[in-house]
Amino acid sequence: AEHDPDAQSIAVLIGKCDLNAVLRELVGQTAVAPRREIIEKSICNAGAIIQVPDVKSAIEIANEKAPEHLEIITKNARAVANKIRNAGAIFLGPLTAEAIGDYAAGPNHTLPTSGTARFFSPLSVWSFYKCSHVVECSPQALETLAPSVLTIAEAEGLYAHAEAVRRRLKK
């Protein structure tokens, strides 16, 4: 929340976690923060505390929101992390603050924001890797694939695509 007044911060509480205790802590820490105004605007604009009945529900919310940063502070944090498919960076356990990953632990800090972790990964060497797909079709594979390929090519109105397959079938 202290990054930007438009930043989104969400706490997901599982089970009978004390919502009032979390609110008191949030208010107390915000009151003494040097960037208090930014935090308050962020919380008012896009903050949320969501109470869910179980870990499964929390995982669903995390995967739906696809956060830039996700702290998992629960029993079996590693097992929970294994079920997260959409997050830029994941911080496990009560000792692993986001700042540890941002400044010291080593992962890249260029992360997908605003839910884009659903379809982007953090910046890495793979972001600069170029690859090409190589496709080779045997006679048997051509026979197997041709009906589907012809159907799709014709549905798209791509006559030459379909004809290229038909001519190869005749060889």
PDB file of C-alpha atoms in Angstrom:
ATOM      1  CA  ALA A   1       0.000   0.000   0.000  1.00  0.00           C
ATOM      2  CA  GLU A   2       2.873   2.401   0.610  1.00  0.00           C
ATOM      3  CA  HIS A   3       4.086   2.212  -3.009  1.00  0.00           C
ATOM      4  CA  ASP A   4       1.242   4.030  -4.671  1.00  0.00           C
ATOM      5  CA  PRO A   5      -2.254   5.361  -3.879  1.00  0.00           C
ATOM      6  CA  ASP A   6      -3.563   3.104  -6.663  1.00  0.00           C
ATOM      7  CA  ALA A   7      -1.862  -0.034  -5.304  1.00  0.00           C
ATOM      8  CA  GLN A   8      -4.165  -2.844  -4.234  1.00  0.00           C
ATOM      9  CA  SER A   9      -3.606  -4.581  -0.908  1.00  0.00           C
ATOM     10  CA  ILE A  10      -5.782  -7.500   0.126  1.00  0.00           C
ATOM     11  CA  ALA A  11      -5.619  -9.619   3.259  1.00  0.00           C
ATOM     12  CA  VAL A  12      -7.348 -12.986   3.068  1.00  0.00           C
ATOM     13  CA  LEU A  13      -8.132 -14.372   6.515  1.00  0.00           C
ATOM     14  CA  ILE A  14      -8.837 -18.067   6.865  1.00  0.00           C
ATOM     15  CA  GLY A  15     -11.378 -19.526   9.265  1.00  0.00           C
ATOM     16  CA  LYS A  16     -11.898 -17.806  12.587  1.00  0.00           C
ATOM     17  CA  CYS A  17      -8.917 -15.471  12.247  1.00  0.00           C
ATOM     18  CA  ASP A  18      -9.583 -12.324  14.328  1.00  0.00           C
ATOM     19  CA  LEU A  19     -10.665  -9.677  11.821  1.00  0.00           C
ATOM     20  CA  ASN A  20     -10.714  -6.947  14.480  1.00  0.00           C
ATOM     21  CA  ALA A  21      -7.132  -7.701  15.486  1.00  0.00           C
ATOM     22  CA  VAL A  22      -6.051  -7.360  11.850  1.00  0.00           C
ATOM     23  CA  LEU A  23      -7.913  -4.050  11.530  1.00  0.00           C
ATOM     24  CA  ARG A  24      -6.328  -2.722  14.751  1.00  0.00           C
ATOM     25  CA  GLU A  25      -2.871  -3.674  13.471  1.00  0.00           C
ATOM     26  CA  LEU A  26      -3.545  -2.033  10.109  1.00  0.00           C
ATOM     27  CA  VAL A  27      -4.735   1.202  11.725  1.00  0.00           C
ATOM     28  CA  GLY A  28      -1.858   1.219  14.219  1.00  0.00           C
ATOM     29  CA  GLN A  29       0.869   0.659  11.634  1.00  0.00           C
ATOM     30  CA  THR A  30      -0.656   3.158   9.214  1.00  0.00           C
ATOM     31  CA  ALA A  31      -0.829   5.866  11.902  1.00  0.00           C
ATOM     32  CA  VAL A  32       2.954   5.885  12.400  1.00  0.00           C
ATOM     33  CA  ALA A  33       4.021   5.282   8.784  1.00  0.00           C
ATOM     34  CA  PRO A  34       5.975   8.079   7.084  1.00  0.00           C
ATOM     35  CA  ARG A  35       3.939   7.467   3.902  1.00  0.00           C
ATOM     36  CA  ARG A  36       0.656   7.449   5.801  1.00  0.00           C
ATOM     37  CA  GLU A  37      -1.290   9.488   3.234  1.00  0.00           C
ATOM     38  CA  ILE A  38      -0.344   7.152   0.388  1.00  0.00           C
ATOM     39  CA  ILE A  39      -1.235   4.087   2.465  1.00  0.00           C
ATOM     40  CA  GLU A  40      -4.603   5.545   3.475  1.00  0.00           C
ATOM     41  CA  LYS A  41      -5.482   6.415  -0.133  1.00  0.00           C
ATOM     42  CA  SER A  42      -4.404   2.964  -1.313  1.00  0.00           C
ATOM     43  CA  ILE A  43      -6.466   1.193   1.344  1.00  0.00           C
ATOM     44  CA  CYS A  44      -9.502   3.400   0.658  1.00  0.00           C
ATOM     45  CA  ASN A  45      -9.195   3.046  -3.134  1.00  0.00           C
ATOM     46  CA  ALA A  46      -8.406  -0.640  -3.457  1.00  0.00           C
ATOM     47  CA  GLY A  47      -7.858  -2.282  -0.088  1.00  0.00           C
ATOM     48  CA  ALA A  48      -9.822  -5.245   1.194  1.00  0.00           C
ATOM     49  CA  ILE A  49      -9.922  -7.762   3.992  1.00  0.00           C
ATOM     50  CA  ILE A  50     -11.678 -10.956   2.968  1.00  0.00           C
ATOM     51  CA  GLN A  51     -12.576 -13.698   5.428  1.00  0.00           C
ATOM     52  CA  VAL A  52     -12.918 -17.180   3.925  1.00  0.00           C
ATOM     53  CA  PRO A  53     -13.857 -20.521   5.500  1.00  0.00           C
ATOM     54  CA  ASP A  54     -10.842 -22.527   4.345  1.00  0.00           C
ATOM     55  CA  VAL A  55      -7.459 -22.606   2.620  1.00  0.00           C
ATOM     56  CA  LYS A  56      -9.018 -23.797  -0.645  1.00  0.00           C
ATOM     57  CA  SER A  57     -11.070 -20.593  -0.844  1.00  0.00           C
ATOM     58  CA  ALA A  58      -7.983 -18.488  -0.137  1.00  0.00           C
ATOM     59  CA  ILE A  59      -6.090 -20.245  -2.939  1.00  0.00           C
ATOM     60  CA  GLU A  60      -8.972 -19.569  -5.338  1.00  0.00           C
ATOM     61  CA  ILE A  61      -8.898 -15.863  -4.488  1.00  0.00           C
ATOM     62  CA  ALA A  62      -5.121 -15.681  -4.899  1.00  0.00           C
ATOM     63  CA  ASN A  63      -5.251 -17.375  -8.292  1.00  0.00           C
ATOM     64  CA  GLU A  64      -8.109 -15.114  -9.393  1.00  0.00           C
ATOM     65  CA  LYS A  65      -6.458 -11.869  -8.236  1.00  0.00           C
ATOM     66  CA  ALA A  66      -3.016 -12.908  -9.601  1.00  0.00           C
ATOM     67  CA  PRO A  67      -1.132 -10.578  -7.246  1.00  0.00           C
ATOM     68  CA  GLU A  68       2.261  -9.075  -7.913  1.00  0.00           C
ATOM     69  CA  HIS A  69       3.298 -10.134  -4.382  1.00  0.00           C
ATOM     70  CA  LEU A  70       1.684 -12.924  -2.347  1.00  0.00           C
ATOM     71  CA  GLU A  71       2.598 -13.633   1.261  1.00  0.00           C
ATOM     72  CA  ILE A  72       1.424 -17.045   2.481  1.00  0.00           C
ATOM     73  CA  ILE A  73       1.392 -17.062   6.261  1.00  0.00           C
ATOM     74  CA  THR A  74      -0.341 -20.283   7.204  1.00  0.00           C
ATOM     75  CA  LYS A  75       0.452 -23.838   8.202  1.00  0.00           C
ATOM     76  CA  ASN A  76       1.915 -25.823   5.326  1.00  0.00           C
ATOM     77  CA  ALA A  77       2.784 -22.667   3.379  1.00  0.00           C
ATOM     78  CA  ARG A  78       4.839 -24.662   0.864  1.00  0.00           C
ATOM     79  CA  ALA A  79       1.928 -26.984   0.111  1.00  0.00           C
ATOM     80  CA  VAL A  80      -0.323 -23.965  -0.368  1.00  0.00           C
ATOM     81  CA  ALA A  81       2.260 -22.313  -2.644  1.00  0.00           C
ATOM     82  CA  ASN A  82       2.286 -25.418  -4.835  1.00  0.00           C
ATOM     83  CA  LYS A  83      -1.375 -24.704  -5.620  1.00  0.00           C
ATOM     84  CA  ILE A  84      -0.791 -21.080  -6.595  1.00  0.00           C
ATOM     85  CA  ARG A  85      -0.708 -20.667 -10.356  1.00  0.00           C
ATOM     86  CA  ASN A  86      -0.969 -16.893 -10.655  1.00  0.00           C
ATOM     87  CA  ALA A  87       1.378 -14.677  -8.652  1.00  0.00           C
ATOM     88  CA  GLY A  88       4.441 -12.635  -9.530  1.00  0.00           C
ATOM     89  CA  ALA A  89       6.397 -13.510  -6.384  1.00  0.00           C
ATOM     90  CA  ILE A  90       5.413 -15.726  -3.444  1.00  0.00           C
ATOM     91  CA  PHE A  91       6.778 -15.248   0.082  1.00  0.00           C
ATOM     92  CA  LEU A  92       6.451 -18.216   2.448  1.00  0.00           C
ATOM     93  CA  GLY A  93       5.914 -18.154   6.185  1.00  0.00           C
ATOM     94  CA  PRO A  94       5.731 -15.483   8.879  1.00  0.00           C
ATOM     95  CA  LEU A  95       9.422 -14.536   8.613  1.00  0.00           C
ATOM     96  CA  THR A  96       9.474 -13.840   4.877  1.00  0.00           C
ATOM     97  CA  ALA A  97       8.366 -10.258   4.365  1.00  0.00           C
ATOM     98  CA  GLU A  98       7.915  -9.001   0.822  1.00  0.00           C
ATOM     99  CA  ALA A  99      10.922  -6.712   1.362  1.00  0.00           C
ATOM    100  CA  ILE A 100      13.163  -9.796   1.754  1.00  0.00           C
ATOM    101  CA  GLY A 101      12.350 -10.824  -1.812  1.00  0.00           C
ATOM    102  CA  ASP A 102      12.414  -7.265  -3.119  1.00  0.00           C
ATOM    103  CA  TYR A 103      15.826  -6.328  -1.730  1.00  0.00           C
ATOM    104  CA  ALA A 104      17.877  -9.310  -0.620  1.00  0.00           C
ATOM    105  CA  ALA A 105      16.811 -12.856  -1.509  1.00  0.00           C
ATOM    106  CA  GLY A 106      17.747 -12.662  -5.165  1.00  0.00           C
ATOM    107  CA  PRO A 107      14.657 -12.984  -7.358  1.00  0.00           C
ATOM    108  CA  ASN A 108      14.114 -10.320  -9.963  1.00  0.00           C
ATOM    109  CA  HIS A 109      11.910  -7.482  -8.754  1.00  0.00           C
ATOM    110  CA  THR A 110      10.376  -6.786 -12.167  1.00  0.00           C
ATOM    111  CA  LEU A 111       7.041  -8.512 -11.586  1.00  0.00           C
ATOM    112  CA  PRO A 112       3.708  -8.630 -13.416  1.00  0.00           C
ATOM    113  CA  THR A 113       1.253  -6.144 -11.885  1.00  0.00           C
ATOM    114  CA  SER A 114      -2.514  -5.555 -11.923  1.00  0.00           C
ATOM    115  CA  GLY A 115      -3.465  -9.228 -12.262  1.00  0.00           C
ATOM    116  CA  THR A 116      -1.228  -9.832 -15.279  1.00  0.00           C
ATOM    117  CA  ALA A 117       0.422 -12.712 -13.400  1.00  0.00           C
ATOM    118  CA  ARG A 118      -2.444 -14.753 -14.879  1.00  0.00           C
ATOM    119  CA  PHE A 119      -0.577 -14.708 -18.189  1.00  0.00           C
ATOM    120  CA  PHE A 120       2.900 -13.228 -17.574  1.00  0.00           C
ATOM    121  CA  SER A 121       5.861 -14.368 -15.483  1.00  0.00           C
ATOM    122  CA  PRO A 122       8.399 -12.190 -13.699  1.00  0.00           C
ATOM    123  CA  LEU A 123      11.142 -10.831 -15.937  1.00  0.00           C
ATOM    124  CA  SER A 124      13.894 -13.423 -16.305  1.00  0.00           C
ATOM    125  CA  VAL A 125      16.507 -14.655 -18.716  1.00  0.00           C
ATOM    126  CA  TRP A 126      13.682 -16.547 -20.448  1.00  0.00           C
ATOM    127  CA  SER A 127      12.133 -13.188 -21.341  1.00  0.00           C
ATOM    128  CA  PHE A 128      15.059 -12.669 -23.720  1.00  0.00           C
ATOM    129  CA  TYR A 129      15.263 -16.212 -25.043  1.00  0.00           C
ATOM    130  CA  LYS A 130      14.130 -16.709 -28.609  1.00  0.00           C
ATOM    131  CA  CYS A 131      12.963 -20.080 -29.761  1.00  0.00           C
ATOM    132  CA  SER A 132      11.339 -21.531 -32.851  1.00  0.00           C
ATOM    133  CA  HIS A 133       8.892 -24.384 -33.130  1.00  0.00           C
ATOM    134  CA  VAL A 134      10.000 -27.164 -35.465  1.00  0.00           C
ATOM    135  CA  VAL A 135       7.272 -29.380 -36.910  1.00  0.00           C
ATOM    136  CA  GLU A 136       7.783 -32.523 -39.002  1.00  0.00           C
ATOM    137  CA  CYS A 137       4.895 -34.662 -40.182  1.00  0.00           C
ATOM    138  CA  SER A 138       5.204 -38.354 -41.058  1.00  0.00           C
ATOM    139  CA  PRO A 139       2.792 -39.914 -43.591  1.00  0.00           C
ATOM    140  CA  GLN A 140       0.844 -41.486 -40.710  1.00  0.00           C
ATOM    141  CA  ALA A 141       0.691 -38.187 -38.803  1.00  0.00           C
ATOM    142  CA  LEU A 142      -0.538 -36.387 -41.934  1.00  0.00           C
ATOM    143  CA  GLU A 143      -3.344 -38.950 -42.353  1.00  0.00           C
ATOM    144  CA  THR A 144      -4.308 -38.570 -38.694  1.00  0.00           C
ATOM    145  CA  LEU A 145      -4.172 -34.767 -38.542  1.00  0.00           C
ATOM    146  CA  ALA A 146      -5.543 -33.893 -41.991  1.00  0.00           C
ATOM    147  CA  PRO A 147      -9.292 -34.150 -41.202  1.00  0.00           C
ATOM    148  CA  SER A 148      -9.006 -31.747 -38.265  1.00  0.00           C
ATOM    149  CA  VAL A 149      -6.711 -29.380 -40.142  1.00  0.00           C
ATOM    150  CA  LEU A 150      -9.030 -29.316 -43.164  1.00  0.00           C
ATOM    151  CA  THR A 151     -12.052 -28.609 -40.964  1.00  0.00           C
ATOM    152  CA  ILE A 152     -10.333 -25.701 -39.217  1.00  0.00           C
ATOM    153  CA  ALA A 153      -8.818 -24.229 -42.401  1.00  0.00           C
ATOM    154  CA  GLU A 154     -12.176 -24.356 -44.167  1.00  0.00           C
ATOM    155  CA  ALA A 155     -13.993 -22.874 -41.161  1.00  0.00           C
ATOM    156  CA  GLU A 156     -11.528 -19.978 -41.226  1.00  0.00           C
ATOM    157  CA  GLY A 157     -12.061 -19.541 -44.971  1.00  0.00           C
ATOM    158  CA  LEU A 158      -8.412 -20.275 -45.727  1.00  0.00           C
ATOM    159  CA  TYR A 159      -8.697 -22.248 -48.953  1.00  0.00           C
ATOM    160  CA  ALA A 160      -4.949 -22.344 -49.674  1.00  0.00           C
ATOM    161  CA  HIS A 161      -4.229 -23.776 -46.218  1.00  0.00           C
ATOM    162  CA  ALA A 162      -6.714 -26.584 -46.800  1.00  0.00           C
ATOM    163  CA  GLU A 163      -5.458 -27.165 -50.335  1.00  0.00           C
ATOM    164  CA  ALA A 164      -1.840 -27.434 -49.128  1.00  0.00           C
ATOM    165  CA  VAL A 165      -2.881 -30.346 -46.910  1.00  0.00           C
ATOM    166  CA  ARG A 166      -5.062 -31.981 -49.587  1.00  0.00           C
ATOM    167  CA  ARG A 167      -2.195 -31.952 -52.101  1.00  0.00           C
ATOM    168  CA  ARG A 168       0.171 -33.536 -49.595  1.00  0.00           C
ATOM    169  CA  LEU A 169      -2.378 -36.281 -48.907  1.00  0.00           C
ATOM    170  CA  LYS A 170      -2.313 -37.192 -52.617  1.00  0.00           C
ATOM    171  CA  LYS A 171       1.468 -37.705 -52.699  1.00  0.00           C
TER     172      LYS A 171
END
